Coordinates of C-alpha atoms and ligand atoms in Angstrom, one line a residue:
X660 CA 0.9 -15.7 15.2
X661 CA 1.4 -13.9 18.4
X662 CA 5.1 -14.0 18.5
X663 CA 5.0 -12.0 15.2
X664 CA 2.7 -9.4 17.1
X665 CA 5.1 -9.3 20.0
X666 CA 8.2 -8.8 17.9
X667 CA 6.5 -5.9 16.2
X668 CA 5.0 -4.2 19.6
X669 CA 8.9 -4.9 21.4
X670 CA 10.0 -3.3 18.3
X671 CA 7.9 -0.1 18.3
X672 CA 8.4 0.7 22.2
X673 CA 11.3 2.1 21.6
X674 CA 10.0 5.1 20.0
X675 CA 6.8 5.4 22.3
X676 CA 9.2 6.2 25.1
X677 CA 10.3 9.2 23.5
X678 CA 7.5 10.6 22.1
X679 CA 5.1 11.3 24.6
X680 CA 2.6 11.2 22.5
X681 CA -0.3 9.3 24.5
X682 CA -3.3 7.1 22.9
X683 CA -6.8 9.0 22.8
X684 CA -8.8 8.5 26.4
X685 CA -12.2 6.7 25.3
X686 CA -14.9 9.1 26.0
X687 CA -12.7 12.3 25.1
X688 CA -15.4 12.6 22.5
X689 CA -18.3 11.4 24.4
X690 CA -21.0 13.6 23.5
X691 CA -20.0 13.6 19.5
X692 CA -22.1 10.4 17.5
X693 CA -19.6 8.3 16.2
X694 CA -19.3 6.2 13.1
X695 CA -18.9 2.1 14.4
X696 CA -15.8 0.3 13.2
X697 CA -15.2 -3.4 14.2
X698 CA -11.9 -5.2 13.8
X699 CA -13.7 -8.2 13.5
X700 CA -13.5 -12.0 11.8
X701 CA -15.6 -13.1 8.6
X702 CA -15.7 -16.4 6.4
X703 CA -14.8 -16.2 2.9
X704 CA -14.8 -18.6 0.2
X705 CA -11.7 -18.9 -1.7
X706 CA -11.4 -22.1 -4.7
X707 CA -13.9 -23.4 -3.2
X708 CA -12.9 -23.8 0.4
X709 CA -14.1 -21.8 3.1
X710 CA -11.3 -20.1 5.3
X711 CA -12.1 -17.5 8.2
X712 CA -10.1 -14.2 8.2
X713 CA -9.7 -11.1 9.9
X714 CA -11.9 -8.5 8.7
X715 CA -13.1 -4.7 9.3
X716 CA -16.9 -4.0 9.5
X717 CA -18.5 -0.1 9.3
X718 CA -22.0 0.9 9.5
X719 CA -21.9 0.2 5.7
X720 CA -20.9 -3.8 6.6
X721 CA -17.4 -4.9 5.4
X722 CA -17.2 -3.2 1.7
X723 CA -15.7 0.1 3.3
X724 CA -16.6 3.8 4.8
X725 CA -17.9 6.2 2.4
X726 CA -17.2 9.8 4.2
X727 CA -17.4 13.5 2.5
X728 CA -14.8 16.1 2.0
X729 CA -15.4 18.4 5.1
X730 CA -16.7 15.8 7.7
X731 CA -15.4 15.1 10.7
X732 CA -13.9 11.6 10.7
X733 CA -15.5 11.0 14.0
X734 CA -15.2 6.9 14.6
X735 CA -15.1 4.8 17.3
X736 CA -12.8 1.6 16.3
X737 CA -13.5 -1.8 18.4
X738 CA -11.1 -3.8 18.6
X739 CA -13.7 -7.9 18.5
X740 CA -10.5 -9.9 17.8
X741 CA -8.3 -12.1 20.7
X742 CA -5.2 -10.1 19.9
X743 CA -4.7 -6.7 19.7
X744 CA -4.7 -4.3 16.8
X745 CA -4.8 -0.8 15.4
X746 CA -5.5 0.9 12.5
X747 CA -3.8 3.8 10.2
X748 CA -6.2 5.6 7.7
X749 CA -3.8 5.5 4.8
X750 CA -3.3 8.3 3.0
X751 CA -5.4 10.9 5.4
X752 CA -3.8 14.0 6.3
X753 CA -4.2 13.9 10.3
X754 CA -3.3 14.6 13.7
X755 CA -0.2 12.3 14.3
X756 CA -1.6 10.8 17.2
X757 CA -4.4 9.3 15.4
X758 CA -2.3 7.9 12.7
X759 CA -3.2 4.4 14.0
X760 CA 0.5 3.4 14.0
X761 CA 2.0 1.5 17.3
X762 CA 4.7 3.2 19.0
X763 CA 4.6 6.1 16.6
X764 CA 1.1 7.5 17.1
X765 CA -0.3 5.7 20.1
X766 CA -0.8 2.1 21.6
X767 CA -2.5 -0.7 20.0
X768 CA -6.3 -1.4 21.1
X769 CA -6.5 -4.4 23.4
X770 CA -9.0 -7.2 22.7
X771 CA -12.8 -5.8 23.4
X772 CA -11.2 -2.8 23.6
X773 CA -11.9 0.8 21.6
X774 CA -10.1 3.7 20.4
X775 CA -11.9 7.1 19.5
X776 CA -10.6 9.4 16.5
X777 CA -12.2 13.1 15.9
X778 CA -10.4 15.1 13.1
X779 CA -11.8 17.1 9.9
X780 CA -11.7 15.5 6.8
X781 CA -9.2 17.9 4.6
X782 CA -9.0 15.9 1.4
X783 CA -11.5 14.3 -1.1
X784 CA -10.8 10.8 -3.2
X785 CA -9.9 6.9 -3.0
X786 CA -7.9 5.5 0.3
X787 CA -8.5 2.8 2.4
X788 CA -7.5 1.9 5.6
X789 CA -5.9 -0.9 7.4
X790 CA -4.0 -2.6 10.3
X791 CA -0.4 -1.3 11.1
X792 CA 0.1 -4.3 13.5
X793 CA 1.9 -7.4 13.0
X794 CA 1.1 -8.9 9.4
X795 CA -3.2 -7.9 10.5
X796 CA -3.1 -7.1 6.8
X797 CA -2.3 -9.3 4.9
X798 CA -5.5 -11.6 7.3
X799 CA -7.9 -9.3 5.6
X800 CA -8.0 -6.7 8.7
X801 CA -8.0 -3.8 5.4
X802 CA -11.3 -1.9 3.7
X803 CA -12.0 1.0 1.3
X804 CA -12.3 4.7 2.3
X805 CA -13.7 6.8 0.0
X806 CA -14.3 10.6 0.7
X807 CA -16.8 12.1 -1.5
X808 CA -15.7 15.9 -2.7
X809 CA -19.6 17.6 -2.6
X810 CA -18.1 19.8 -5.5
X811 CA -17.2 17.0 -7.8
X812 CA -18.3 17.5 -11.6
X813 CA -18.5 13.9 -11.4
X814 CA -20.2 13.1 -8.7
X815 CA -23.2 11.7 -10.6
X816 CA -21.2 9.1 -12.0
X817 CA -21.7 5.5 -11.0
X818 CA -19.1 4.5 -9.0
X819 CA -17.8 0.8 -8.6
X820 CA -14.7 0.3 -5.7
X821 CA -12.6 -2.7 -6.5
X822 CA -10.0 -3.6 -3.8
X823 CA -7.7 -5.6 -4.3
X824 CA -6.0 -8.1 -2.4
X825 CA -2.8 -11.3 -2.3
X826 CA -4.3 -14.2 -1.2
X827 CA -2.7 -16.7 0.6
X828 CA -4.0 -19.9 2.8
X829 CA -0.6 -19.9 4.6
X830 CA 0.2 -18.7 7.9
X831 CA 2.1 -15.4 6.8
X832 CA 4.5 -15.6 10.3
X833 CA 5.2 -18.9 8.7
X834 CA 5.8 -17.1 5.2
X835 CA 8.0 -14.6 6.7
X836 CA 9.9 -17.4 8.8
X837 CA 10.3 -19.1 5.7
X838 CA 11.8 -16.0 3.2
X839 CA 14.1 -15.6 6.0
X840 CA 15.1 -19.1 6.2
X841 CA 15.1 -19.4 2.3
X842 CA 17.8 -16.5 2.2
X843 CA 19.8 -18.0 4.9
X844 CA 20.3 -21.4 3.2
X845 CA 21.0 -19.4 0.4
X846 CA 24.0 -17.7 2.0
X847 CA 25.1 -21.4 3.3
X848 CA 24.6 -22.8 -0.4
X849 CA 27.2 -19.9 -1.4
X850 CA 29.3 -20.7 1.4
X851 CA 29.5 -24.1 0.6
X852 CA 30.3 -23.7 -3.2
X853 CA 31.4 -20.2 -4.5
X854 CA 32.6 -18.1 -1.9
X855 CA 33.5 -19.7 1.0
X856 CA 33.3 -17.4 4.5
X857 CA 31.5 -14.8 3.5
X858 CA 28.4 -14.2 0.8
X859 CA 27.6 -12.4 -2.3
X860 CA 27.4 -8.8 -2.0
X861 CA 24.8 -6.7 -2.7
X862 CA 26.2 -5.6 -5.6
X863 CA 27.5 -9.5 -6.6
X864 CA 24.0 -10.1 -6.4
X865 CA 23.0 -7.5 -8.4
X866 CA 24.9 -8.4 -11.3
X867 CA 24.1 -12.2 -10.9
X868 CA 20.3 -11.3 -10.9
X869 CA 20.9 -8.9 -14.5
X870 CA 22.8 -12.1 -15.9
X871 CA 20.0 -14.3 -15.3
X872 CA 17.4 -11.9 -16.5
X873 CA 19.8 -11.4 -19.7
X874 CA 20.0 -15.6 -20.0
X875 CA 16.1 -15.7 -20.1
X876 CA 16.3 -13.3 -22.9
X877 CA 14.6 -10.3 -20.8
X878 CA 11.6 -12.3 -20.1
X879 CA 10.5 -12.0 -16.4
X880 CA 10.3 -15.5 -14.4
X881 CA 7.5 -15.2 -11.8
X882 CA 9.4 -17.6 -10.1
X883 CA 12.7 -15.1 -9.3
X884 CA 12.9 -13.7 -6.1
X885 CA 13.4 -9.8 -8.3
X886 CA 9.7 -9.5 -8.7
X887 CA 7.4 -11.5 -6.1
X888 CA 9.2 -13.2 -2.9
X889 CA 5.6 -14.3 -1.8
X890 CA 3.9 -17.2 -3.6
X891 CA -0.2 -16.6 -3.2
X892 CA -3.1 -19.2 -3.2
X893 CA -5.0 -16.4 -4.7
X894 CA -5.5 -12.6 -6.1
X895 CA -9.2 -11.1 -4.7
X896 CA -11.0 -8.5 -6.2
X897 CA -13.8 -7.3 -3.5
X898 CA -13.1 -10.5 -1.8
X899 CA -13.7 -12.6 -4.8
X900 CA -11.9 -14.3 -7.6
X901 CA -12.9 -14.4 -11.4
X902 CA -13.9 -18.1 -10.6
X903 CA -16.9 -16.2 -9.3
X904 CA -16.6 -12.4 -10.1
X905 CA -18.5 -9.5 -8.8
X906 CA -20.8 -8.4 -11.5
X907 CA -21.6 -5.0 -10.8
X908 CA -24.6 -3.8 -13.3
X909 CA -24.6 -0.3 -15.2
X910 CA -26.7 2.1 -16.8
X911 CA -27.1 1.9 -20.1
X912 CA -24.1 3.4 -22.2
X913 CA -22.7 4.4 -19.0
X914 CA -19.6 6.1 -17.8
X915 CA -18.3 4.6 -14.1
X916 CA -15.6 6.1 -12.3
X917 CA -14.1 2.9 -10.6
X918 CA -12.0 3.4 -7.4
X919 CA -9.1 0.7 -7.6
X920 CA -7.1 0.2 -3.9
X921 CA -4.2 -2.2 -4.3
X922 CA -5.1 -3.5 -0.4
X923 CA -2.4 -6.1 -1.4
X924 CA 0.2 -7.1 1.2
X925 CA 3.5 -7.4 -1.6
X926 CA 1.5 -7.4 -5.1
X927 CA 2.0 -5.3 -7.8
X928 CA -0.6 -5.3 -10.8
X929 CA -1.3 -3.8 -13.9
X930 CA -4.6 -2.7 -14.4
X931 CA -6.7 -3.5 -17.5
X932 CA -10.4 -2.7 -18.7
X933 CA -10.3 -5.8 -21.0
X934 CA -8.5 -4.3 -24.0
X935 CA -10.4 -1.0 -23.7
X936 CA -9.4 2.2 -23.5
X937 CA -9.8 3.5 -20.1
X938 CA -9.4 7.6 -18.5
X939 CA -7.1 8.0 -15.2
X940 CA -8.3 11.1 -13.7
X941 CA -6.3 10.6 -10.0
X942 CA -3.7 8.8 -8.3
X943 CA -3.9 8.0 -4.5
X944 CA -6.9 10.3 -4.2
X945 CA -5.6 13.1 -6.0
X946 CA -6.3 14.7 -9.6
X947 CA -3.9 14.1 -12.0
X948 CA -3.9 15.3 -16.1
X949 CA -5.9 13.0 -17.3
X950 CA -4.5 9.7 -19.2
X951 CA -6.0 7.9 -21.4
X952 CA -4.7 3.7 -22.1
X953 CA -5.3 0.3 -21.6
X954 CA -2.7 -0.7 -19.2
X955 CA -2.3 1.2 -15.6
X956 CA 0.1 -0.1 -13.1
X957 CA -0.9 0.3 -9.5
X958 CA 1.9 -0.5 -6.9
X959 CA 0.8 -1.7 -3.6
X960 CA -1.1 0.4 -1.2
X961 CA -1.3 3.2 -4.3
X962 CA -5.1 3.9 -5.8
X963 CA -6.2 4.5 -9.1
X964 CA -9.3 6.1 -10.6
X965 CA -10.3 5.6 -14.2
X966 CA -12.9 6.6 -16.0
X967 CA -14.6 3.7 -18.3
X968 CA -16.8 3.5 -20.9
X969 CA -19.3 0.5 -20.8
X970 CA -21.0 0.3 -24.2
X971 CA -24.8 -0.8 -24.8
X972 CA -25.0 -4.5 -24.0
X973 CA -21.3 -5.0 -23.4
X974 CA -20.0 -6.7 -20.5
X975 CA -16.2 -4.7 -19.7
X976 CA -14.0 -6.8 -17.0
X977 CA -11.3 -4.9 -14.8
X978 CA -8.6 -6.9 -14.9
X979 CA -5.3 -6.8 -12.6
X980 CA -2.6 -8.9 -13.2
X981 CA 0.4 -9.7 -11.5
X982 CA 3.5 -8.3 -12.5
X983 CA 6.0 -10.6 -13.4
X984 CA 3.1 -13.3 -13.9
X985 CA -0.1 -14.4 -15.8
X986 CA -2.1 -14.7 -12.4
X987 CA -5.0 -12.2 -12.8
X988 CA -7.9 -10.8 -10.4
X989 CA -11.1 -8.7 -11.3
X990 CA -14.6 -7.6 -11.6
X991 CA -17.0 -7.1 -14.3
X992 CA -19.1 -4.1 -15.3
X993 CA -22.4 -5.4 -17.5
X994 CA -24.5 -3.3 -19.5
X995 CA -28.2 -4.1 -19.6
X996 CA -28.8 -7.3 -21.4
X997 CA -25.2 -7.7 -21.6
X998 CA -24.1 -11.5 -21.8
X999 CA -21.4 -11.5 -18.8
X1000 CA -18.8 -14.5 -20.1
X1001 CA -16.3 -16.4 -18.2
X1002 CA -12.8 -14.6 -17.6
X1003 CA -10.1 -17.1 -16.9
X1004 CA -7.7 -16.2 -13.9
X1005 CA -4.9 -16.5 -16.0
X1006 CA -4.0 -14.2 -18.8
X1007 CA -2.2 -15.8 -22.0
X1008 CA 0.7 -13.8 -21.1
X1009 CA 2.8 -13.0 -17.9
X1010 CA 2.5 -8.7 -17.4
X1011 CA 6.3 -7.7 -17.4
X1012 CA 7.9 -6.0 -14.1
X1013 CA 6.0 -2.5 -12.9
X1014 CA 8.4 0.5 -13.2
X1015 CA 8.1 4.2 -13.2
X1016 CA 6.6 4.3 -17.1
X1017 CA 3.5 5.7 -15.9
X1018 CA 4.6 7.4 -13.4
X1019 CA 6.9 9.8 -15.5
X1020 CA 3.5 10.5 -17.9
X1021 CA 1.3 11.8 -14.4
X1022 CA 1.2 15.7 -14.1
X1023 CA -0.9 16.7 -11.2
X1024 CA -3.8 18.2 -11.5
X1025 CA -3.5 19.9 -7.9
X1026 CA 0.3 21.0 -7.8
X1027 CA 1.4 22.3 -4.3
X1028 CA 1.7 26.1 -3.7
X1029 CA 5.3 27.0 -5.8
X1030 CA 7.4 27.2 -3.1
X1031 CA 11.0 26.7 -3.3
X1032 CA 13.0 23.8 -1.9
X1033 CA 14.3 24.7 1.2
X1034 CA 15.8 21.0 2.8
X1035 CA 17.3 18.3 1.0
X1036 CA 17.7 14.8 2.1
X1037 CA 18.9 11.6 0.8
X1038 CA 16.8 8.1 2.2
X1039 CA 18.9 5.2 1.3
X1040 CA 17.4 1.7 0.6
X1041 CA 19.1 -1.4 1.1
X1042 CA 19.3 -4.7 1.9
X1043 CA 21.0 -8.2 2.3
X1044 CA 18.6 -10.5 0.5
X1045 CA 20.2 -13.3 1.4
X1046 CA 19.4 -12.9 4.8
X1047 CA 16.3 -10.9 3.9
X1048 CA 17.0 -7.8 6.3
X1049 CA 15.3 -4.9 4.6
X1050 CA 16.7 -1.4 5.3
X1051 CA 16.2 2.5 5.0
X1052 CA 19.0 4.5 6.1
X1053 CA 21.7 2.4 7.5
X1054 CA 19.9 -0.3 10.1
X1055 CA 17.1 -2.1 10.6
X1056 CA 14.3 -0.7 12.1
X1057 CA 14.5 0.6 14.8
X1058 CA 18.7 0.5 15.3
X1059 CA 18.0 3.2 12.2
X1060 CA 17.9 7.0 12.4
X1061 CA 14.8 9.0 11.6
X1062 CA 14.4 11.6 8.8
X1063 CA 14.3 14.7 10.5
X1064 CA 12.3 17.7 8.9
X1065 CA 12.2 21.5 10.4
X1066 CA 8.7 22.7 10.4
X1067 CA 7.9 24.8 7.8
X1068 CA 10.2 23.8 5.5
X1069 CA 9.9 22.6 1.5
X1070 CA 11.7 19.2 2.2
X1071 CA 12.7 17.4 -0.6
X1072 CA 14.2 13.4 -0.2
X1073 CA 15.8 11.5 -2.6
X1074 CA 15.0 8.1 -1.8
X1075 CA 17.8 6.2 -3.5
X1076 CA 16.8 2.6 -3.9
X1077 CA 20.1 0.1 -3.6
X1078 CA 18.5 -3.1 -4.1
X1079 CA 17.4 -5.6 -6.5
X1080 CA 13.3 -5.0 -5.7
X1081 CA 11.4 -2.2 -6.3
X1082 CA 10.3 -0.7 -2.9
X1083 CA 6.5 1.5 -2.8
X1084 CA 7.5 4.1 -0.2
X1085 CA 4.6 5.7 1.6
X1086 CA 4.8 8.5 4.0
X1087 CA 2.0 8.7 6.3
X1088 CA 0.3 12.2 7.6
X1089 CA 1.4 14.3 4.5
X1090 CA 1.2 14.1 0.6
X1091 CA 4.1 14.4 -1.6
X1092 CA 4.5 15.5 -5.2
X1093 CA 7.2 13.7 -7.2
X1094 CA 9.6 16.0 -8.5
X1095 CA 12.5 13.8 -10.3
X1096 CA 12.3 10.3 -11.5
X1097 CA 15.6 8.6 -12.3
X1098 CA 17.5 12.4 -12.1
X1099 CA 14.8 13.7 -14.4
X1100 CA 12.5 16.2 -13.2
X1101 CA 9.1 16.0 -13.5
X1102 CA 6.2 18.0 -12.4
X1103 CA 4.9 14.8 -11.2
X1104 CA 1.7 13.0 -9.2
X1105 CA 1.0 14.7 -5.8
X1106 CA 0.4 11.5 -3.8
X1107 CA 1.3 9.4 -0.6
X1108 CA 3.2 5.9 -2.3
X1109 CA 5.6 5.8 -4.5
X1110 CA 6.9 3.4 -6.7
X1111 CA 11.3 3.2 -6.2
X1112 CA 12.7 0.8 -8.8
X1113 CA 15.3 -1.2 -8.3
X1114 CA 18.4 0.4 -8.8
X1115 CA 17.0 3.7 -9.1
X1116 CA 16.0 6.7 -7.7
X1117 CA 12.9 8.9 -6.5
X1118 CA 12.7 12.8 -5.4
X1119 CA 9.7 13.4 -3.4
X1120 CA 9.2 17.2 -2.0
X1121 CA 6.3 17.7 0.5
X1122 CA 5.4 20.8 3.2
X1123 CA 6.8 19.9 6.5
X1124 CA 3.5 21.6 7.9
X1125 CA 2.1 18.3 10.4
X1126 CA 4.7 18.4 13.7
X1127 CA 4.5 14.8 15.1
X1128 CA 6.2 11.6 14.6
X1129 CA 4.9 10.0 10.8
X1130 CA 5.9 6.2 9.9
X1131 CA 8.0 5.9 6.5
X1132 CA 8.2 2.6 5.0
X1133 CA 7.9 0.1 2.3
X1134 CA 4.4 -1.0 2.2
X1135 CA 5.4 -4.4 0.9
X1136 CA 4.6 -5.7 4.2
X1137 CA 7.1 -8.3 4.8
X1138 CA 9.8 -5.7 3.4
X1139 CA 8.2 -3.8 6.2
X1140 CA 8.5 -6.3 8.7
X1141 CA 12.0 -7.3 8.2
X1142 CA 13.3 -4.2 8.8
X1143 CA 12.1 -1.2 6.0
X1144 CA 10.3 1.0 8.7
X1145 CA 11.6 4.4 9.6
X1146 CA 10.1 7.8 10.5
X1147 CA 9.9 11.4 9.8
X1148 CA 10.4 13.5 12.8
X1149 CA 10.6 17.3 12.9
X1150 CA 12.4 19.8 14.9
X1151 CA 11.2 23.7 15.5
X1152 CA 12.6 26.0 13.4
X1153 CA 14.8 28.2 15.4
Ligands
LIG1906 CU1 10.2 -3.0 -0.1

C-alpha cells in the first residue's frame, strides 16, 4: 500500500513548495498538558473473521474525543504505525496549518513520530476526525469528535454516537487499481464494438446511463456504477455489524440525542429509527429548524443529530442503509426490560439514490451575519468515468487551478456537478450555508459537506475570514484520490 501513499505525498509537494506554511515544531507547546492521540492498529471482528486495521486511540480508548465548546484543542498526535500519516479534524474551524492535510497544511508525521496542535475550540456539535493520507481512511485510521456546547438546553440528554463505516476485506490500492482498470477495459470494449478510436463522451454516457435507469423502470441497480463504484464486505456501526449490534441501554421513556458521523469512505445511507418518527435538530454540527420523519439521508463525511423517542420497554434500532441497495448497518437503543430482537442486515427493499430532498427542507437554525454577496465563483465537476479520472475545475489534481478568495469577502460558489455521480463536497477550515439548490434559493443548512447531484448544481456562500491554504474535495475518497482534490487560496484585499 505504500505506493498509494507515495503517489499521494509526490502529489501534494507541489503545493508545500509554495506555501511556506511549515509543520508545528514538537515542543512549541511544551509546557501546555496535552490530550494523547495514537494513530495506532486494532483487531476487529467482522462475519466472523478477525482482520487487524488501522485505528485512532484517545484518552477515551478508540470510540472518539469528547471536547467542550471553548477548550483549547490542545493534542499531541502519535503517529504508532510503519508508514506515515496525518490527520484533519473535519469540520473544525482552525488555523490552516493544523488542518492535518499534506502538502496543504503541513507534512505528514513520520512513523514513531508526533505532531502538536494548540487552537480554541470555536464551535459546539458532531464531527469526527480522520486521516488525509493515502486511503488511511478507509483502514479504520477515523473516530468521533464531539464538542459539548456548556449552554446546551439539552445537554442532559443521553447521548448515543454511531459512526458509521464501508467495510471492505480488500486491499483498497487494489480497489482503486481495479475501478481504474475496470473503466479502461471499458473504453477498449467501446473501442472494439461501438465507437471505434475514440470513447463515449461524457455526455454519451450520460444519456446511456438515463436509458438504462429508464429500461429498469426507475428502479436503482446496486450493481450500476451511478450509485456505488465500491463493492463492500461490510457496513459497521461503532465497529460492529447487526450480526452483533451495539445495544446501548436507556432510561426509561427516554429521549437520546444520537450523534450519526457517516466515517464512510464512498457510502451514502439513509437513516432510519425503525419506522419511528425521529427529530433532526443539526446537520454537520450545526442547528438546523428542526425536522421531524422517518427517513434522513446522510452523505459521506456529513453528521446528523436526531432526537428519538424510546418508549417504555421498546427496543428502537438505528438503521442506515445503503442507497441504491438493501445492505443495512445499525445500533439498538433498549428500554428497560425491553426484549432486543434480531435485525437482519438486509432490509426487504433497496433505499433509492440520496439526492438533495432533504436538503431543500433544512433552514438553519444559526444563519450567518446578513451580509451581501460580494464574489462569485463557478467550481466545475467532471470526469471521464471510463478512465475514472475525477475532476474539479479543469485537471486533475494538482495540474488544476485553485479557487481563489480575497479576504474578507461574502464568496459565493456554484459548484456545478457534470457527471453521472453525485459528489459530497467539503471545504475544510470554514463553514458554508447553502443558498441555492438546483437554481432555487434556499435559506439553507450552514454546514461543511454538501451533497452535489449528478447533473446538478449547488451555491454555497461562506466568509472568506481564515487566510491560509484549505483543501476542497469530494470526500468520496477514491473520487478524491483519482483526481477530485483542489483548494481555496486567498489573496489580500487591496
Ligand atoms: Cu465524488
Amino acid at each position: 500500500m505504500t505506493h498509494g501513499l507515495a503517489t499521494r505525498r509526490n502529489v501534494l509537494t507541489g503545493i508545500a513548495a509554495t506555501t511556506a506554511l511549515a509543520g508545528l515544531p514538537t515542543g512549541a507547546f511544551a509546557r501546555k498538558p496535552k490530550i494523547e492521540i495514537e494513530a495506532t492498529t486494532r483487531e476487529i471482528e467482522v462475519g466472523g473473521k478477525l482482520v487487524k486495521r488501522l485505528a485512532l486511540k484517545g484518552p477515551q480508548g478508540m470510540d472518539g474525543l469528547r471536547m467542550k465548546k471553548g477548550d483549547d484543542f490542545a493534542v499531541r498526535l502519535t503517529n504508532r504505525l510503519s508508514e506515515e500519516t496525518l490527520i484533519h479534524w473535519h469540520g473544525l474551524i482552525l488555523p490552516p496549518s493544523q488542518d492535518g492535510v499534506p502538502g496543504i497544511s503541513a507534512p505528514p508525521i513520520p512513523p514513531g513520530g508526533s505532531a502538536e496542535y494548540d487552537f480554541p475550540l470555536v464551535q459546539a456539535g458532531t464531527y469526527w476526525m480522520h486521516s488525509h493520507v493515502g486511503l488511511q481512511e478507509q483502514l479504520g485510521l477515523a473516530m468521533p469528535l464531539i464538542l459539548e456546547d456548556p449552554d446546551d438546553p439539552l445537554r442532559d440528554l443521553q447521548e448515543v454516537v454511531l459512526f458509521l463505516e464501508d467495510f471492505t476485506f480488500k486491499d483498497p490500492y487494489e480497489i482503486l487499481k481495479t475501478l481504474r482498470l475496470g473503466g479502461m477495459m471499458a473504453m477498449e470494449h467501446q473501442h472494439d464494438h461501438t465507437m471505434k478510436g475514440h470513447a463515449h463522451s461524457m455526455a454519451e454516457s450520460m444519456k446511456l446511463a438515463a436509458e438504462k435507469m429508464k429500461m429498469g423502470g426507475g428502479k436503482m441497480d446496486p450493481s450500476k456504477p451511478d450509485l456505488n463504484d465500491v463493492d463492500y464486505d461490510a457496513y459497521l456501526a461503532n465497529s460492529r455489524t447487526l450480526q452483533d449490534p451495539e445495544v446501548v441501554k436507556v432510561e426509561a421513556n427516554a429521549k437520546v440525542r444520537v450523534r450519526i458521523i457517516n466515517g464512510g469512505a464512498s457510502t451514502n445511507f439513509h437513516i432510519s429509527a425503525g419506522g419511528r418518527t425521529a427529530r433532526l435538530i443539526a446537520v454537520d454540527g450545526e442547528p438546523v429548524a428542526p425536522i421531524d420523519d422517518t427517513v434522513f439521508p446522510i452523505s459521506i463525511a456529513q453528521r446528523l443529530d436526531l432526537l428519538v423517542d424510546v418508549p417504555a420497554g421498546a427496543a428502537v434500532p438505528i438503521l442506515a442503509q445503503r442507497e441504491g441497495d438493501t445492505a443495512r448497518t445499525g445500533l439498538i437503543l433498549a428500554a428497560p426490560g425491553a426484549s432486543v430482537a434480531k435485525v437482519s442486515d438486509n432490509a426487504d427493499k433497496a433505499a433509492g439514490a440520496m439526492g438533495v430532498e432533504l436538503e431543500t427542507r433544512l433552514v438553519t437554525a444559526a444563519p450567518l451575519p446578513p451580509r451581501p454577496i460580494s464574489a462569485e465563483l463557478t467550481s466545475s465537476l467532471t470526469g471521464n468515468m471510463q478512465r475514472y479520472v475525477w475532476i474539479i475545475d479543469g485537471a486533475p489534481y494538482p495540474r488544476n487551478k485553485p479557487l481563489v478568495v480575497t479576504t474578507g469577502q461574502r464568496t459565493a460558489v456554484r459548484i456545478r456537478n457534470e457527471t453521472g455521480m453525485s459528489h459530497p463536497m467539503h471545504l475544510h477550515g470554514h463553514v458554508f450555508q447553502v443558498i441555492e439548490i438546483g437554481g432555487l434559493p434556499v435559506d439553507g443548512a450552514v454546514r461543511d459537506t454538501v451533497l452535489v447531484p449528478p447533473m446538478s448544481n449547488v451555491m454555497i456562500a461562506f466568509d472568506a475570514d481564515n487566510p491560509g491554504n484549505w483543501a476542497y474535495h469530494c470526500h468520496n475518497l477514491y473520487h478524491m484520490e483519482a483526481g477530485m482534490f483542489s483548494y481555496l487560496a486567498y489573496v489580500p484585499a487591496t
